[in-house]
Coordinates of C-alpha atoms and ligand atoms in Angstrom, one line a residue:
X1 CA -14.4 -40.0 -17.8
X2 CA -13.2 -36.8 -16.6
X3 CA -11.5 -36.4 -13.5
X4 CA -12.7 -33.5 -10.4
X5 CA -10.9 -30.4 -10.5
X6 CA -8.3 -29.3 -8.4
X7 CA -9.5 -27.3 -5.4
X8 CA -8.6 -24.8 -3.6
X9 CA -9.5 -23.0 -0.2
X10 CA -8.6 -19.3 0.4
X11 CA -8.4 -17.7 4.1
X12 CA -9.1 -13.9 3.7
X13 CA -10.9 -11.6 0.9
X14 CA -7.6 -8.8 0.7
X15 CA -6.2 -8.2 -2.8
X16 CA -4.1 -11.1 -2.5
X17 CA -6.5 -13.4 -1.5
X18 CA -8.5 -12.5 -4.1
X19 CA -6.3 -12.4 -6.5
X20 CA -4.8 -16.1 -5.7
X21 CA -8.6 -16.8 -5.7
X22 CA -9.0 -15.5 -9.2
X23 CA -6.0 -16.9 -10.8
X24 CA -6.9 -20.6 -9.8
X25 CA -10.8 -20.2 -10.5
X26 CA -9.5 -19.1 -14.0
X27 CA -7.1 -22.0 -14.0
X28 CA -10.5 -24.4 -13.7
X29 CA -9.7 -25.1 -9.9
X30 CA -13.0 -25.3 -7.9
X31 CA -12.6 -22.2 -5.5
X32 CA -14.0 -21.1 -2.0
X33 CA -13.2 -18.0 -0.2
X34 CA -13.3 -17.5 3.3
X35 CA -13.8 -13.9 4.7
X36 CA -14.3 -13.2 8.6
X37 CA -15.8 -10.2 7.7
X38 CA -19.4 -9.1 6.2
X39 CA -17.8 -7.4 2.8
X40 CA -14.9 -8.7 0.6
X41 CA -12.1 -6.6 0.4
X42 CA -10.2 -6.0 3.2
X43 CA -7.8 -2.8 3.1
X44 CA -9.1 -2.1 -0.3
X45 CA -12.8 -2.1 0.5
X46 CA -14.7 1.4 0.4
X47 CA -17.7 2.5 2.2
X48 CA -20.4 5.4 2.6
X49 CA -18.3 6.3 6.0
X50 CA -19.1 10.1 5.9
X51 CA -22.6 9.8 4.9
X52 CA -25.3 8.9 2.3
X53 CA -24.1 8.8 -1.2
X54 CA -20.1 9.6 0.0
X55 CA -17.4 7.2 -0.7
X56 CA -14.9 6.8 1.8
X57 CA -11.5 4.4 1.2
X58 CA -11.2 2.7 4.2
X59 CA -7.8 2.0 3.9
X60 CA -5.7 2.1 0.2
X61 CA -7.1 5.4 -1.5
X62 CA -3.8 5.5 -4.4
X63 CA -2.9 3.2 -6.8
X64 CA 0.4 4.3 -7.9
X65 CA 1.1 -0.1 -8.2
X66 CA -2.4 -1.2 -8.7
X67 CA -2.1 1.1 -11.9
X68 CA 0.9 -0.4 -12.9
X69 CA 0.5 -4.3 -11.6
X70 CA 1.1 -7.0 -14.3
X71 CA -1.4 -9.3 -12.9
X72 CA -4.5 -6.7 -12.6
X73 CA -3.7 -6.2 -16.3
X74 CA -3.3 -10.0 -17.0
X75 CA -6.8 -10.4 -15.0
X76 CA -8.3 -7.6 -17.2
X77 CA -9.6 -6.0 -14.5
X78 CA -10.8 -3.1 -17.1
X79 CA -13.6 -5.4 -18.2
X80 CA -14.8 -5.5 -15.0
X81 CA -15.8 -2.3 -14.3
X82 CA -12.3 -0.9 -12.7
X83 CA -11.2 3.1 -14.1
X84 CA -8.2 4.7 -12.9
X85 CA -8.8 8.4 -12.9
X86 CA -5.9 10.9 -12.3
X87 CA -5.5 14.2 -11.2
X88 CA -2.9 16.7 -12.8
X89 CA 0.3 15.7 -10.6
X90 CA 0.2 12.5 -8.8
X91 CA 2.0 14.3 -6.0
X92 CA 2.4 17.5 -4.1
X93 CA 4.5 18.6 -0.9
X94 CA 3.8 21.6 0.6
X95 CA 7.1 23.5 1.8
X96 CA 7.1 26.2 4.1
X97 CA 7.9 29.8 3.0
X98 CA 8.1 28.6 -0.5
X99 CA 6.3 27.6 -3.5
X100 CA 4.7 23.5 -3.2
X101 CA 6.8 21.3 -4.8
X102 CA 5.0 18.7 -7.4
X103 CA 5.5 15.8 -9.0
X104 CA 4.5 15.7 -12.6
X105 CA 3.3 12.5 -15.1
X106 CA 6.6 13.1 -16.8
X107 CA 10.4 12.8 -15.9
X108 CA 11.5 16.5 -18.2
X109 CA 8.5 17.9 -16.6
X110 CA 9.2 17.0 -13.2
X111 CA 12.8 18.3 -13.8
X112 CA 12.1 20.8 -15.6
X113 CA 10.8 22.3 -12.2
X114 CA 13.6 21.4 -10.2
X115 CA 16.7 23.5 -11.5
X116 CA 19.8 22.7 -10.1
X117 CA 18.7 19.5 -9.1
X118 CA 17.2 18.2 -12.5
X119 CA 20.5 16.2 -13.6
X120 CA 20.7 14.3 -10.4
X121 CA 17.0 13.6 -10.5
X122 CA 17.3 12.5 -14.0
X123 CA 20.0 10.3 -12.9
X124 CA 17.9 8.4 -9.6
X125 CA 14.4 7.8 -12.2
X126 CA 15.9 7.2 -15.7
X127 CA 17.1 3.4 -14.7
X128 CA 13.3 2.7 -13.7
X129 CA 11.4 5.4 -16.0
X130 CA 13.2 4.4 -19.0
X131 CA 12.1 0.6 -19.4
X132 CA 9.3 0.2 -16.2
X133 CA 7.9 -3.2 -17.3
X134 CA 11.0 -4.6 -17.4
X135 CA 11.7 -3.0 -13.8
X136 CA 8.2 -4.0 -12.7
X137 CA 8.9 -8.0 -13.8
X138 CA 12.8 -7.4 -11.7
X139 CA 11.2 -5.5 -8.6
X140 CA 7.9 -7.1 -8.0
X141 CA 8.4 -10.5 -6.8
X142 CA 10.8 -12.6 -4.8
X143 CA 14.3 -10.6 -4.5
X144 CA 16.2 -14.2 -3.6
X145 CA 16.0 -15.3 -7.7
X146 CA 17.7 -14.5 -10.9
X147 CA 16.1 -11.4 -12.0
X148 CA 14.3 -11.1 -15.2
X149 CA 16.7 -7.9 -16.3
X150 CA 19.7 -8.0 -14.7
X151 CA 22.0 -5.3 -16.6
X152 CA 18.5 -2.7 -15.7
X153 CA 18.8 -3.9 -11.7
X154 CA 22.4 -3.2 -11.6
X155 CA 21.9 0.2 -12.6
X156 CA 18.9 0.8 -10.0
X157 CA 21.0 -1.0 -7.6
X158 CA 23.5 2.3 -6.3
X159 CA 19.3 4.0 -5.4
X160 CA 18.0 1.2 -4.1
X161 CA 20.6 0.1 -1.7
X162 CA 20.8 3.4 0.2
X163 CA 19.2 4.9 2.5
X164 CA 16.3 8.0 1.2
X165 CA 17.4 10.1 3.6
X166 CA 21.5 10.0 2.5
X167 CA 20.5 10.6 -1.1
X168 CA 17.9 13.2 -0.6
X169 CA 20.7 14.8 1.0
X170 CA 23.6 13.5 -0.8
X171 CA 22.4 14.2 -4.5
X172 CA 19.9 16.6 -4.2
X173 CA 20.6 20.4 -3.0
X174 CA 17.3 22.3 -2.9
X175 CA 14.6 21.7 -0.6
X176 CA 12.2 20.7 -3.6
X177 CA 14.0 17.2 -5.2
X178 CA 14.6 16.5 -1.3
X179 CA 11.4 16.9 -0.5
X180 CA 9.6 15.2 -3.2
X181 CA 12.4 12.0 -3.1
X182 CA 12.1 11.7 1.2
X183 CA 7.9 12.1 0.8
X184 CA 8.1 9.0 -1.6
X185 CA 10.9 6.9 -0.1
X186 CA 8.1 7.3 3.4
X187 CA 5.7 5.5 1.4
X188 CA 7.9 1.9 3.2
X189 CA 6.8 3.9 6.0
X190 CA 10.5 3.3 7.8
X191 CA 13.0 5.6 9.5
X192 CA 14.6 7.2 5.8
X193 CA 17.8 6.5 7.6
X194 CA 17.2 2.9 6.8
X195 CA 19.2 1.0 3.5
X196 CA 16.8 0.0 0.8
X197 CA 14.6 2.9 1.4
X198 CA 15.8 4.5 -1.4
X199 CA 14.0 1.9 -3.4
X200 CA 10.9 2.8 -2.2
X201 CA 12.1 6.5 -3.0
X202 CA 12.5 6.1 -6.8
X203 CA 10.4 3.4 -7.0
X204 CA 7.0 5.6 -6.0
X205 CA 8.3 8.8 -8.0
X206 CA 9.3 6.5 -10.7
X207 CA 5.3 5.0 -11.2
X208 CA 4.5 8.6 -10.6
X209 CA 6.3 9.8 -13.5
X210 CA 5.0 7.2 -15.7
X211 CA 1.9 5.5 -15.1
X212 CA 0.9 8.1 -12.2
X213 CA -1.0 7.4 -8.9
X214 CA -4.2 7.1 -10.1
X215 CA -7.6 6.4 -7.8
X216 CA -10.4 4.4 -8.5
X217 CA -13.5 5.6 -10.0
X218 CA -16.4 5.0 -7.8
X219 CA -13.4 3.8 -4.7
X220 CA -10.7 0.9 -4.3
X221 CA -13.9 -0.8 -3.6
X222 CA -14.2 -1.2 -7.6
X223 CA -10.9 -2.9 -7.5
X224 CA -12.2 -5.6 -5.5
X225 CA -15.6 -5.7 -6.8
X226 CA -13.2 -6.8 -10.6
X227 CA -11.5 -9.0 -8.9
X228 CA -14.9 -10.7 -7.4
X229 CA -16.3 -9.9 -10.5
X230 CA -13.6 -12.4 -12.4
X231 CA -13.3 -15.0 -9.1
X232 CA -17.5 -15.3 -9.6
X233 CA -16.6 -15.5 -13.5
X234 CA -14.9 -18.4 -13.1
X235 CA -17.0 -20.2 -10.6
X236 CA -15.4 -19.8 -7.3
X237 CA -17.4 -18.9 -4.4
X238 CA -16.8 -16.4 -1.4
X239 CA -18.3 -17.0 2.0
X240 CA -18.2 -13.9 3.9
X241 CA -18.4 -13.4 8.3
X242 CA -16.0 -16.4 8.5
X243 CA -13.6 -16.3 10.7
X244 CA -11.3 -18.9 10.6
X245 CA -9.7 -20.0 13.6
X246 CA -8.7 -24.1 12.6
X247 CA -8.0 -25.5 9.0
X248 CA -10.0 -28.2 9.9
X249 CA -13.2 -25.9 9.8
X250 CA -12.4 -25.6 5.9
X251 CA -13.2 -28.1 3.5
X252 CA -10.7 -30.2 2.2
X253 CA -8.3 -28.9 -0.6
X254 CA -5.2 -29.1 -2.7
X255 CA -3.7 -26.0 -1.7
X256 CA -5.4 -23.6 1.0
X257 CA -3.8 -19.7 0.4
X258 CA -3.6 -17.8 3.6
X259 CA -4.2 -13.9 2.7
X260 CA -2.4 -13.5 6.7
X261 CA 0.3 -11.9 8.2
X262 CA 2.9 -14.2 9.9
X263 CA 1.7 -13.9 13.9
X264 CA -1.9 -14.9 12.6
X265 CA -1.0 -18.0 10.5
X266 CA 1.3 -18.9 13.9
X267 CA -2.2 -18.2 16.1
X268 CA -4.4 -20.7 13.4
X269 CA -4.7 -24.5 14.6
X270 CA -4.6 -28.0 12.8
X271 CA -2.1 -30.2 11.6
X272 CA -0.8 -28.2 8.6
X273 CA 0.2 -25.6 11.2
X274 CA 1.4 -28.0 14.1
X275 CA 3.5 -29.4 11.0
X276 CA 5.1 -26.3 10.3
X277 CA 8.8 -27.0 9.6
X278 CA 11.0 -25.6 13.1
X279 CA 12.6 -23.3 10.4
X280 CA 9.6 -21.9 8.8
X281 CA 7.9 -21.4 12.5
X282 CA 11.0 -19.8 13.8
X283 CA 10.8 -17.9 10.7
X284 CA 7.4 -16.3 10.9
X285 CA 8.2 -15.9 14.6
X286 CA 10.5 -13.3 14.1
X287 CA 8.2 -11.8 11.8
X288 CA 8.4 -8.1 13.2
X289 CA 5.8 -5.1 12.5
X290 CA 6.1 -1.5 12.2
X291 CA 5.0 2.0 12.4
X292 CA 1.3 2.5 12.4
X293 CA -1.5 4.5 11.0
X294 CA -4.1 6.7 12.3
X295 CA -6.8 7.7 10.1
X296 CA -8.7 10.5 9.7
X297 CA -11.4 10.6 6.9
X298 CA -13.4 14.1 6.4
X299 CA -16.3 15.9 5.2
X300 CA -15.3 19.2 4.5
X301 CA -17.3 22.1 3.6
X302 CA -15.5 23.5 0.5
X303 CA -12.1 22.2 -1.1
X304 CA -8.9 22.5 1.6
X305 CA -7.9 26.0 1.7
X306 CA -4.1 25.4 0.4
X307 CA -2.1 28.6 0.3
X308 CA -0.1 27.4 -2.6
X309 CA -3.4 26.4 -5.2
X310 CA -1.3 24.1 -7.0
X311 CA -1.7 21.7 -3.9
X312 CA -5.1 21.5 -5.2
X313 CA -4.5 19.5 -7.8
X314 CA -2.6 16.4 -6.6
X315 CA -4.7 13.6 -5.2
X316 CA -2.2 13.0 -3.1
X317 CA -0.5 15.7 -1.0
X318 CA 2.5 15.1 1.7
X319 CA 2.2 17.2 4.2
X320 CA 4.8 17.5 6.6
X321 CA 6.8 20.3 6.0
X322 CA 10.7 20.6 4.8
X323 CA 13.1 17.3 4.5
X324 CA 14.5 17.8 7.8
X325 CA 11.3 17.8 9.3
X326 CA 10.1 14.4 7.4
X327 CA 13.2 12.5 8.7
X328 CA 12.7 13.5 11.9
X329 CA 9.0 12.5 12.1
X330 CA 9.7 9.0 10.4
X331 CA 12.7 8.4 12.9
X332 CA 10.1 9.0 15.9
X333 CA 7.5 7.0 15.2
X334 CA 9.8 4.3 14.2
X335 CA 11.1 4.4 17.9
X336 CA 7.6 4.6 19.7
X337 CA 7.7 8.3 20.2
X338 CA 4.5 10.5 18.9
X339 CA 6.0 13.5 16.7
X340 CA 4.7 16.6 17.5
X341 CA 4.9 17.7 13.9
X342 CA 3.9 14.1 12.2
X343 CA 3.8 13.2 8.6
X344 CA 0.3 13.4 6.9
X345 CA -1.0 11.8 4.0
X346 CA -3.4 13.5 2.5
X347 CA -5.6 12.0 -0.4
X348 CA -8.2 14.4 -2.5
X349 CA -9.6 11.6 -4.6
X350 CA -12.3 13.8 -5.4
X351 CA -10.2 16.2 -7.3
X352 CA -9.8 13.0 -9.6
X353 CA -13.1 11.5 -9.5
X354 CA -15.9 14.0 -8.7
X355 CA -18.5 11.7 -7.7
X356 CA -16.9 11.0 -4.2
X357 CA -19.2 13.2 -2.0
X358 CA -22.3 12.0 -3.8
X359 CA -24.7 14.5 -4.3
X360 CA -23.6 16.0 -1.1
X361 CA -22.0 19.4 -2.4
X362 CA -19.3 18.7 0.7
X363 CA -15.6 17.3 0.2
X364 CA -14.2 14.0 1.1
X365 CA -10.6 14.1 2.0
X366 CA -8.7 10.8 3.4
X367 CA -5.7 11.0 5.6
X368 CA -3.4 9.3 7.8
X369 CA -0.6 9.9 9.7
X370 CA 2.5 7.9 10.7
X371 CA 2.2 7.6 14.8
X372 CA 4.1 4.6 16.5
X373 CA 3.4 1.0 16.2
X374 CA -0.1 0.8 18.5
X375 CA 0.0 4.0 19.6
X376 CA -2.9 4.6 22.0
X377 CA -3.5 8.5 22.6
X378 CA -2.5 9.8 26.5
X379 CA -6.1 12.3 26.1
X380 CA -8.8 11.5 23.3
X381 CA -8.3 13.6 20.3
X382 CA -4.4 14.1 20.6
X383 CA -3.6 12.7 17.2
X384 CA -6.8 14.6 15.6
X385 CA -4.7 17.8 17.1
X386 CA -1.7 17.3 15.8
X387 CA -2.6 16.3 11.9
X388 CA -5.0 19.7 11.9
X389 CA -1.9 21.9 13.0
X390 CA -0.2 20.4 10.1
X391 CA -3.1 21.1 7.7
X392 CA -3.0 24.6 9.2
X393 CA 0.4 25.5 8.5
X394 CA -0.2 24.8 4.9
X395 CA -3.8 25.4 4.5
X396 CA -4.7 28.0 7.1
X397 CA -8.3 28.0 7.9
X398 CA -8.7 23.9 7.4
X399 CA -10.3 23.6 10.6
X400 CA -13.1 25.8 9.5
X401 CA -14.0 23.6 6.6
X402 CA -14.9 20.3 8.7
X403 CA -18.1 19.1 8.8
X404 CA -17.7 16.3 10.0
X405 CA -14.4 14.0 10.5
X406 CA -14.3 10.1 11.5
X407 CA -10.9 9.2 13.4
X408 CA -9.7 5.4 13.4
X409 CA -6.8 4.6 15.8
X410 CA -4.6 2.0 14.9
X411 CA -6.4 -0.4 16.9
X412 CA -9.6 0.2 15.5
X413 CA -8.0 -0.3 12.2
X414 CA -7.0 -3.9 13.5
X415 CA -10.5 -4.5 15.2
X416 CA -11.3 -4.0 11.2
X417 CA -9.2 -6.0 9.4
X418 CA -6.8 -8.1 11.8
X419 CA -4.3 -8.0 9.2
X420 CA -3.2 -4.2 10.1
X421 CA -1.7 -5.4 13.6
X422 CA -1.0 -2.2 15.4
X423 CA -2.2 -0.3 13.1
X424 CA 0.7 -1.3 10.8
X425 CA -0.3 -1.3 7.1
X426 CA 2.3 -3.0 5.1
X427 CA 2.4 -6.7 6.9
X428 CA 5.3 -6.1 8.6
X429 CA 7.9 -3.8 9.1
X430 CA 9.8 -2.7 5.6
X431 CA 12.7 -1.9 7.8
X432 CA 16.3 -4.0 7.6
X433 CA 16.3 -6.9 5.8
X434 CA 12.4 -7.7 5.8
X435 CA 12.0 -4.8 3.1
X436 CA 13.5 -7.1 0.2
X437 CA 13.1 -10.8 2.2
X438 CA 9.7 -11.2 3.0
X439 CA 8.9 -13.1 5.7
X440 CA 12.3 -13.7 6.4
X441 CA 15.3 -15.1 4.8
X442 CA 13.9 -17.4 2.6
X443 CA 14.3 -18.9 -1.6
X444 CA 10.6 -19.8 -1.3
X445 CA 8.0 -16.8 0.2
X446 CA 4.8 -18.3 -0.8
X447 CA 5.2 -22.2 0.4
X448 CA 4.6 -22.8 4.0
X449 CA 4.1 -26.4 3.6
X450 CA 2.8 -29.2 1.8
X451 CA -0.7 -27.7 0.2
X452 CA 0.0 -24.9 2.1
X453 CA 0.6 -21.2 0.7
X454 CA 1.3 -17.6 2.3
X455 CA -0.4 -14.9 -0.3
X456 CA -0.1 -11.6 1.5
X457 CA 1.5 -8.2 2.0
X458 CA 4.0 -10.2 4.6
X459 CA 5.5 -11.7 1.1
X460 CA 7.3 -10.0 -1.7
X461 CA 6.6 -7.5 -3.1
X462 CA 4.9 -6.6 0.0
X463 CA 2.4 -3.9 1.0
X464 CA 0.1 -2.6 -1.7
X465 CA -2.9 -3.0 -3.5
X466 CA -1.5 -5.0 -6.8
X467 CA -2.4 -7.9 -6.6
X468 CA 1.6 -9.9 -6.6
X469 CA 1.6 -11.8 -3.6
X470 CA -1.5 -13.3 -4.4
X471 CA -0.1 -14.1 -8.0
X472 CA 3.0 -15.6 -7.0
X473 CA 1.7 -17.9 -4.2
X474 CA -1.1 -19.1 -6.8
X475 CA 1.9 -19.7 -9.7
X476 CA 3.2 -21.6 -7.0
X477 CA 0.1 -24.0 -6.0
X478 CA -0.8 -24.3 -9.6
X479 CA 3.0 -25.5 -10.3
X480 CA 2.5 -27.8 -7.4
X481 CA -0.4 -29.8 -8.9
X482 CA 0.7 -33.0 -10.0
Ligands
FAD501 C1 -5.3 3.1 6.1 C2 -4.6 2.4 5.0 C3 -4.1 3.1 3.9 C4 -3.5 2.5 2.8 N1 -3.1 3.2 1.7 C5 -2.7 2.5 0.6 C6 -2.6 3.2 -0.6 O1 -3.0 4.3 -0.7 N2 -2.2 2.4 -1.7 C7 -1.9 1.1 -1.6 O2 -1.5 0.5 -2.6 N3 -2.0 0.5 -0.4 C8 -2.4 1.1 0.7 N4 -2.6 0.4 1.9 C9 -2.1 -0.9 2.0 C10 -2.9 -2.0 1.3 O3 -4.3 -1.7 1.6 C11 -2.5 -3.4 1.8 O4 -1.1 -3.5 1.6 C12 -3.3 -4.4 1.1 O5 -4.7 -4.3 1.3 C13 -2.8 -5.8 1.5 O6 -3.6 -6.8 1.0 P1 -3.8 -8.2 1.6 O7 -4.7 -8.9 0.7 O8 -2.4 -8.8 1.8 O9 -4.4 -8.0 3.0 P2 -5.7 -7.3 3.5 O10 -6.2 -6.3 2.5 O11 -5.4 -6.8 4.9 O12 -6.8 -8.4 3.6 C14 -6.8 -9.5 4.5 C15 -8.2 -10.0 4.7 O13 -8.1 -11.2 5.5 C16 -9.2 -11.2 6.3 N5 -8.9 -12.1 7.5 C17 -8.0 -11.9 8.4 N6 -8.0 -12.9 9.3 C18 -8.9 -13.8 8.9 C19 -9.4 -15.0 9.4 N7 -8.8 -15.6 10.4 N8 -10.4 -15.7 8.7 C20 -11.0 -15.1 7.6 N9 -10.6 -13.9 7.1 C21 -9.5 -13.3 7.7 C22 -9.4 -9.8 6.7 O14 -10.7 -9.5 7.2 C23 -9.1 -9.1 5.3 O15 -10.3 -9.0 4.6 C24 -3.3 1.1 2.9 C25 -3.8 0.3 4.0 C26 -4.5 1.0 5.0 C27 -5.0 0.2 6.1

């Protein structure tokens, strides 16, 4: 006689959720996804957005962790479809009056460009560039355990602990190195004056300079579509325009994964909620969230106009102008004040995978910029305005490329995906100590209660299309099974 399989029930189709999904399907637990909206995905899914035959990220665009994730390798996600393609440097800022600095796929090349400065960015990347696995398995799960490689996190530790902005400023003289370290430090999308964002600093220019930022061929979409791909592999089952409001609606299960944020798992009903532990309520009540987005996806005519060609070739492009001006932007938006001058994200996929425009001939750029958490425009347009005088000043005659553009506010971005509340993309603020304890001071991130599971960018290693959250919380229902 054999006995029924676990089961398991999932509540969102993100990454994570997917991911959890996939790992316990593989595991030979019977698996069933719900997914409030029509398409898995969530902010990984990619559509047609700027026309016929065009494909449009809707939200993640670069994969600088997906390419680099243990558990998208462990999942073989390869086999499924999924292609990173990369464009000659992962990275390019724009400076003004001077040439664009760039990242390169390579620590001496990257230096190499940097004069002066090449020692003391030698001295920030080497601890991560010079054994990344081992990094990846010390960074990329709960900070609150004994880490995998401790003697290689004590010598990140001096970086990480800082604030971006004191050792862009600190260790770095020339515009350049301060540029390129601030631009990837903003990535945690926090004030750079902030400790621990110089984790996200190295971090990001550390993937850069080995495993790059790649894109997807074909979209992100292709990211979810392997992780479907091994979910359906494995028998487990999605059910799509869901939306679940009470745990009772669900079937009954060993372990049910939320793929949440903390305020929506607080707004759910049933007794596995009521039953929350005071501590773990009070916990996700103080969850807080941070800076948004506003996106702006385009059709342009020809290529962007850069003044400095080498711009060109990055897929993804900071445009903001010098340091000074990047920490001021970040500090705004951080305290509910729309920069004039705000920092842009640029991506040019295309430049990495051709096919993005279909058989259009046009150009499909993505970009957002950092505006304050659920920041509504005073006049329509505003924002539009404001990231198009940044394009100009380092692509003059931008404007006169557009075809067509398609704006998303940061609460149209929620109405979307109710995960990005206020238009805020990482689950939370990565600001004080929620950028290492995710959510909230806790040994044990993924276990809300008995059977019950948090899998999301509101847990370590937070924000990010990689896949981790949704690892570790399934580790932890799989280790749960009797
Ligand atoms: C504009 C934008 C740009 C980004 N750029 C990048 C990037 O370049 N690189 C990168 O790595 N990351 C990027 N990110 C962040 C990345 O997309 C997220 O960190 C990641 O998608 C988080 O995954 P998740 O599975 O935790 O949540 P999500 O991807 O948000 O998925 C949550 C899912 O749960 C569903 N859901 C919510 N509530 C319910 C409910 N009650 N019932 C059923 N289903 C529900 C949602 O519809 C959604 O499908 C970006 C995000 C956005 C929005």
């Amino acid at each position: 006689m054999t006995s029924d399989p676990r089961s398991a029930v999932v509540v969102g189709a993100g990454p994570n959720g997917l991911t959890a999904a996939a790992l316990l399907a593989r595991a030979g637990w019977r698996v069933e996804v719900f997914e409030r909206d029509a398409l898995p995905g969530g902010a990984a899914r990619s559509t047609a957005a700027l026309g016929p035959g065009t494909v449009v990220d809707l939200g993640a665009a670069g994969h600088a962790f997906g390419a680099a994730s243990p558990v998208f390798r462990e999942l073989e996600l390869e086999r499924h479809g999924l292609e990173w393609r990369h464009s000659r440097y992962p990275l390019a800022h724009p400076l003004p009056g001077r040439p664009t600095a760039v990242l390169h796929r390579g620590l001496e090349d990257t230096a190499a460009e940097l004069g002066r400065d090449a020692r003391a960015w030698r001295r920030i990347h080497s601890p991560l560039t010079a054994d990344m696995p081992a990094q990846l398995e010390n960074l990329l799960g709960p900070m609150l355990r004994l880490p995998r490689h401790p003697l290689r996190l004590a010598r990140f530790a001096p970086t990480a602990l800082a604030p971006a902005g004191l050792i862009a400023r600190r260790c770095f003289a020339g515009a350049p190195a301060r540029a390129l370290f601030g631009g990837s430090a903003a990535h945690a999308i926090a004030p750079l004056g902030h400790p621990f964002t110089g984790a996200f600093g190295a971090l990001f220019g550390a993937l850069g300079q080995t495993s790059g930022w790649p894109v997807a061929r074909g979209g992100s979409q292709a990211i979810v579509d392997a992780l479907v791909a091994v979910l359906h592999e494995h028998g487990g089952r999605i059910r799509t325009g869901v939306e679940v409001v009470d745990l009772r609606e669900l079937p009954a299960a060993d372990a049910t994964v939320l793929n949440l944020t903390p305020a929506q798992v607080l707004r759910l009903r049933g007794p596995a909620i009521d039953g929350l532990r005071a501590g773990t309520a009070r916990r996700l009540g103080r969850w807080r969230y941070g800076v948004g987005v506003y996106k702006i996806d385009y059709l342009l005519a020809e290529p962007i106009p850069w003044s400095d060609p080498r711009s060109a070739e990055a897929t993804t492009v900071h445009v903001i102008g010098g340091p000074g001006e990047l920490e001021r932007a970040e500090a705004l938006a951080a305290a509910g004040r729309m920069p004039d001058r705000p920092f842009v994200m640029v991506g040019q996929q295309q430049v990495a995978d051709p096919g993005r425009a279909g058989g259009t001939g046009y150009h499909v750029v993505w970009t957002y910029a950092h505006v304050p958490h659920g920041y509504e425009e005073p006049r329509e347009g505003e924002v539009i305005d404001l990231v198009e005088r940044q394009l100009e000043r380092f692509a003059p005659g931008f404007r006169d490329t557009v075809v067509f553009r398609n704006a998303t506010p940061p609460a149209a971005l929620e109405a979307w995906d109710p995960n990005l509340i206020g238009g805020d993309v990482a689950g939370g603020a990565s600001t004080g100590l929620q950028a290492l304890l995710r959510p909230g001071p806790t040994l044990d991130p993924y276990r809300l209660g008995p059977g019950l599971y948090l899998a999301s960018a509101s847990t370590p290693p937070g924000a990010g299309v990689h896949g981790m959250p949704g690892a570790w919380a399934a580790r932890a229902a799989l280790a749960d099974a009797p």
